[in-house]
Amino acid sequence: NDVDKMSLVSVYGLENELYAFINPNERNTDGVNATLQVNGAYVDENKPSALTNEDTLVRYLFLIDLSGSMSGVTQQVGQVIRNILETDTCNAVVTVATFGEKFQVVMENGVDVTTILQTVNNLKYKENWTNPYDGLLQAYDYLETQPRKQGEQVNLVLITDGTPAIRANENETIHDKMSELSDRIKEVSSVVLHTVGVGNWDSEAYDIVSKGTGKDVSTVDISAKKCGQTIAEFVNQFQVVTYN
């Protein structure tokens, strides 16, 4: 059975249904059923269906680091997002958010690629202090306040140069934040976290943010265009199986 070769990337319950999102890793799922068991007991069995065949809302939240050190890679940020949206085959809805001194949502429910890219290109990268741990925690908080449609699939894409800029008075609490974020990433199974590094990752930060079930890519290793394509191609492969 090929099910054990697939990746379970996201799962959540809403009202009377449980939604599980699977990445088949390019394997053929024809004739494959996915069985749900609770405490070892059979509950239900259904066939996975491609997101592109379903009336499923796919959402991206792009979380962008506004640190001054990002000012030299703004073109890459735009290229990553452009190529995610141009490769996407799910007609995704987009939210754009930023973090620096604070977390801020600058666009919600965007669908027009030109308008989304204009919003991204208008961002100002001049924050002195940027803490990706706080930024991600607040992004999760934001997503948890948003009403979810049945079967909606959510992707959180962190775009950063990978080096936190922490205030001196935050140093004592930073490990608590790192631990809290690590737990949140593992606990919030309804969100697929992807990371895009547009610089050399701080190893400690990467160890935490890469715990997500999405793709971790870096423009140090491949082009910004390929980074975007890799994430969208991964999401395009998702299949959903629903249980009552």
Short mmCIF file of C-alpha atoms in Angstrom, two decimals:
data_model
loop_
_atom_site.label_atom_id
_atom_site.label_comp_id
_atom_site.label_asym_id
_atom_site.label_seq_id
_atom_site.Cartn_x
_atom_site.Cartn_y
_atom_site.Cartn_z
CA ASN A 1 0.00 0.00 0.00
CA ASP A 2 1.44 3.36 -1.07
CA VAL A 3 -0.20 5.33 1.75
CA ASP A 4 2.80 4.85 4.05
CA LYS A 5 5.01 6.49 1.42
CA MET A 6 2.97 9.68 1.41
CA SER A 7 3.41 12.75 3.58
CA LEU A 8 0.63 13.92 5.86
CA VAL A 9 1.15 17.69 5.76
CA SER A 10 -1.93 19.05 7.51
CA VAL A 11 -5.04 17.92 9.38
CA TYR A 12 -7.85 19.65 11.26
CA GLY A 13 -11.47 19.21 12.25
CA LEU A 14 -14.28 21.63 11.51
CA GLU A 15 -17.89 21.05 12.49
CA ASN A 16 -18.65 17.41 11.63
CA GLU A 17 -15.71 16.75 9.35
CA LEU A 18 -12.01 15.99 9.58
CA TYR A 19 -9.77 17.16 6.73
CA ALA A 20 -6.41 15.56 6.06
CA PHE A 21 -4.07 16.96 3.41
CA ILE A 22 -1.58 14.55 1.90
CA ASN A 23 1.38 15.05 -0.41
CA PRO A 24 1.75 11.87 -2.46
CA ASN A 25 5.36 12.75 -3.36
CA GLU A 26 4.61 12.22 -7.06
CA ARG A 27 3.24 8.71 -6.45
CA ASN A 28 0.10 7.53 -8.20
CA THR A 29 -2.85 7.42 -5.79
CA ASP A 30 -5.30 5.71 -8.14
CA GLY A 31 -7.11 3.01 -6.22
CA VAL A 32 -5.63 4.10 -2.88
CA ASN A 33 -7.89 4.64 0.13
CA ALA A 34 -6.82 6.33 3.35
CA THR A 35 -8.13 4.78 6.55
CA LEU A 36 -8.79 6.84 9.69
CA GLN A 37 -8.17 5.08 12.98
CA VAL A 38 -8.67 6.52 16.46
CA ASN A 39 -6.85 4.74 19.29
CA GLY A 40 -6.31 1.83 16.93
CA ALA A 41 -10.00 1.45 16.09
CA TYR A 42 -11.28 1.80 12.51
CA VAL A 43 -13.44 4.91 12.06
CA ASP A 44 -13.71 5.70 8.35
CA GLU A 45 -12.09 5.22 4.96
CA ASN A 46 -12.06 7.51 1.93
CA LYS A 47 -10.20 8.11 -1.28
CA PRO A 48 -7.89 11.15 -1.51
CA SER A 49 -8.78 13.73 -4.16
CA ALA A 50 -6.46 16.31 -5.73
CA LEU A 51 -6.98 19.88 -4.53
CA THR A 52 -7.23 20.96 -8.16
CA ASN A 53 -10.27 18.68 -8.55
CA GLU A 54 -12.00 20.02 -5.45
CA ASP A 55 -13.81 23.24 -4.63
CA THR A 56 -11.13 23.89 -2.00
CA LEU A 57 -9.91 27.31 -0.92
CA VAL A 58 -6.10 27.47 -0.84
CA ARG A 59 -4.64 30.39 1.08
CA TYR A 60 -1.12 31.77 1.29
CA LEU A 61 0.01 34.12 4.04
CA PHE A 62 3.35 35.66 3.06
CA LEU A 63 5.16 36.82 6.22
CA ILE A 64 7.96 39.19 5.20
CA ASP A 65 10.91 40.35 7.31
CA LEU A 66 11.23 44.18 7.10
CA SER A 67 14.73 44.42 8.56
CA GLY A 68 17.12 46.91 7.01
CA SER A 69 19.39 44.04 6.04
CA MET A 70 16.63 42.86 3.68
CA SER A 71 16.86 46.05 1.59
CA GLY A 72 19.42 44.46 -0.72
CA VAL A 73 17.21 41.47 -1.58
CA THR A 74 13.85 43.11 -2.23
CA GLN A 75 13.91 41.95 -5.85
CA GLN A 76 14.31 38.37 -4.70
CA VAL A 77 11.32 38.71 -2.35
CA GLY A 78 9.15 39.81 -5.27
CA GLN A 79 10.50 37.03 -7.50
CA VAL A 80 9.73 34.35 -4.91
CA ILE A 81 6.14 35.51 -4.49
CA ARG A 82 5.61 36.06 -8.22
CA ASN A 83 6.74 32.53 -9.02
CA ILE A 84 4.65 30.97 -6.26
CA LEU A 85 1.55 32.66 -7.69
CA GLU A 86 2.40 31.99 -11.32
CA THR A 87 3.10 28.30 -10.59
CA ASP A 88 0.04 27.89 -8.35
CA THR A 89 -2.78 25.91 -9.97
CA CYS A 90 -5.26 26.22 -7.10
CA ASN A 91 -6.43 29.84 -7.62
CA ALA A 92 -5.02 30.79 -4.24
CA VAL A 93 -6.14 33.70 -2.08
CA VAL A 94 -3.30 35.78 -0.61
CA THR A 95 -2.64 37.66 2.62
CA VAL A 96 0.55 39.74 2.93
CA ALA A 97 1.91 40.45 6.41
CA THR A 98 5.16 41.91 7.72
CA PHE A 99 7.16 41.86 10.92
CA GLY A 100 9.71 44.22 12.40
CA GLU A 101 8.95 46.24 15.49
CA LYS A 102 5.45 44.79 15.18
CA PHE A 103 3.39 42.34 13.16
CA GLN A 104 1.16 43.97 10.56
CA VAL A 105 -1.25 42.70 7.91
CA VAL A 106 -0.96 44.88 4.79
CA MET A 107 -3.27 42.93 2.44
CA GLU A 108 -6.05 40.43 2.95
CA ASN A 109 -7.82 38.19 0.44
CA GLY A 110 -5.79 39.30 -2.56
CA VAL A 111 -6.36 37.43 -5.81
CA ASP A 112 -4.95 39.72 -8.50
CA VAL A 113 -1.25 38.94 -8.99
CA THR A 114 -0.38 42.46 -10.18
CA THR A 115 -2.00 44.08 -7.13
CA ILE A 116 -0.34 41.60 -4.76
CA LEU A 117 3.09 42.26 -6.27
CA GLN A 118 2.55 46.04 -6.14
CA THR A 119 1.78 45.72 -2.43
CA VAL A 120 4.96 43.69 -1.90
CA ASN A 121 7.09 46.06 -3.99
CA ASN A 122 5.87 49.05 -1.95
CA LEU A 123 7.16 47.64 1.35
CA LYS A 124 9.90 49.60 3.14
CA TYR A 125 12.75 47.57 4.61
CA LYS A 126 14.15 49.75 7.36
CA GLU A 127 13.36 48.10 10.70
CA ASN A 128 16.29 47.94 13.11
CA TRP A 129 14.88 45.07 15.18
CA THR A 130 13.20 42.04 13.67
CA ASN A 131 12.36 38.98 15.71
CA PRO A 132 11.09 36.09 13.54
CA TYR A 133 9.96 34.16 16.62
CA ASP A 134 7.53 36.91 17.64
CA GLY A 135 6.61 37.48 14.00
CA LEU A 136 5.64 33.86 13.45
CA LEU A 137 3.82 33.56 16.77
CA GLN A 138 1.72 36.61 15.90
CA ALA A 139 1.08 35.23 12.41
CA TYR A 140 -0.26 32.03 13.98
CA ASP A 141 -2.39 34.14 16.35
CA TYR A 142 -3.79 36.06 13.37
CA LEU A 143 -4.60 32.89 11.42
CA GLU A 144 -6.38 31.41 14.42
CA THR A 145 -8.69 34.45 14.59
CA GLN A 146 -9.73 34.11 10.94
CA PRO A 147 -12.94 32.22 10.16
CA ARG A 148 -12.07 29.05 8.30
CA LYS A 149 -14.13 27.68 5.44
CA GLN A 150 -14.74 23.96 5.31
CA GLY A 151 -11.80 22.22 3.67
CA GLU A 152 -9.66 25.37 3.45
CA GLN A 153 -5.93 24.69 3.08
CA VAL A 154 -3.58 27.31 4.60
CA ASN A 155 0.11 27.93 3.84
CA LEU A 156 2.26 30.28 5.93
CA VAL A 157 5.39 31.35 4.02
CA LEU A 158 8.14 33.00 6.07
CA ILE A 159 10.49 35.15 3.94
CA THR A 160 13.57 36.37 5.81
CA ASP A 161 17.31 36.81 5.49
CA GLY A 162 17.53 34.32 8.34
CA THR A 163 19.34 36.44 10.93
CA PRO A 164 17.24 37.65 13.89
CA ALA A 165 17.94 41.18 15.18
CA ILE A 166 17.02 40.97 18.85
CA ARG A 167 17.02 43.86 21.31
CA ALA A 168 19.40 43.46 24.24
CA ASN A 169 16.52 43.47 26.73
CA GLU A 170 14.90 40.58 24.85
CA ASN A 171 17.87 38.26 25.15
CA GLU A 172 16.71 36.88 28.49
CA THR A 173 13.30 35.87 27.15
CA ILE A 174 14.27 34.82 23.64
CA HIS A 175 14.71 31.14 24.50
CA ASP A 176 11.20 31.07 25.95
CA LYS A 177 9.92 32.53 22.66
CA MET A 178 11.89 29.97 20.67
CA SER A 179 10.46 27.13 22.73
CA GLU A 180 6.93 28.55 22.43
CA LEU A 181 7.27 28.82 18.65
CA SER A 182 8.66 25.31 18.34
CA ASP A 183 5.64 23.97 20.22
CA ARG A 184 3.20 26.08 18.21
CA ILE A 185 4.55 24.83 14.88
CA LYS A 186 4.04 21.24 15.98
CA GLU A 187 0.64 21.86 17.58
CA VAL A 188 -1.05 23.89 14.82
CA SER A 189 -1.58 21.09 12.33
CA SER A 190 -4.02 23.16 10.27
CA VAL A 191 -1.22 25.37 8.87
CA VAL A 192 1.57 24.27 6.53
CA LEU A 193 4.69 26.33 7.31
CA HIS A 194 7.21 26.98 4.51
CA THR A 195 10.43 29.00 4.81
CA VAL A 196 12.32 31.05 2.24
CA GLY A 197 15.79 32.18 3.24
CA VAL A 198 17.15 35.09 1.19
CA GLY A 199 20.42 35.02 3.09
CA ASN A 200 22.45 32.70 5.27
CA TRP A 201 20.28 31.21 7.99
CA ASP A 202 21.13 31.57 11.63
CA SER A 203 21.40 27.87 12.50
CA GLU A 204 19.44 28.15 15.75
CA ALA A 205 16.58 30.00 14.02
CA TYR A 206 16.53 27.53 11.14
CA ASP A 207 16.36 24.55 13.49
CA ILE A 208 13.08 25.92 14.82
CA VAL A 209 11.31 27.31 11.75
CA SER A 210 12.16 24.25 9.63
CA LYS A 211 9.99 22.07 11.90
CA GLY A 212 7.04 22.92 9.65
CA THR A 213 5.66 20.36 7.20
CA GLY A 214 6.17 22.60 4.16
CA LYS A 215 9.19 23.28 1.95
CA ASP A 216 12.35 24.99 3.26
CA VAL A 217 14.24 26.72 0.46
CA SER A 218 17.01 29.30 0.20
CA THR A 219 18.19 31.66 -2.52
CA VAL A 220 21.71 30.80 -1.37
CA ASP A 221 21.16 27.33 -2.86
CA ILE A 222 18.80 27.98 -5.79
CA SER A 223 17.36 31.01 -7.60
CA ALA A 224 14.50 33.04 -6.16
CA LYS A 225 12.42 31.90 -9.13
CA LYS A 226 13.10 28.24 -8.33
CA CYS A 227 12.35 28.84 -4.63
CA GLY A 228 8.88 30.06 -5.51
CA GLN A 229 8.26 27.29 -8.00
CA THR A 230 9.38 24.62 -5.52
CA ILE A 231 6.87 25.74 -2.87
CA ALA A 232 3.95 26.05 -5.29
CA GLU A 233 4.70 22.72 -6.98
CA PHE A 234 4.71 21.08 -3.54
CA VAL A 235 1.29 22.58 -2.73
CA ASN A 236 -0.09 21.77 -6.19
CA GLN A 237 0.44 18.09 -5.43
CA PHE A 238 -1.70 18.14 -2.26
CA GLN A 239 -4.62 15.77 -2.04
CA VAL A 240 -7.40 16.03 0.52
CA VAL A 241 -9.30 13.23 2.20
CA THR A 242 -12.40 14.03 4.25
CA TYR A 243 -13.85 11.98 7.09
CA ASN A 244 -17.20 12.37 8.80
#
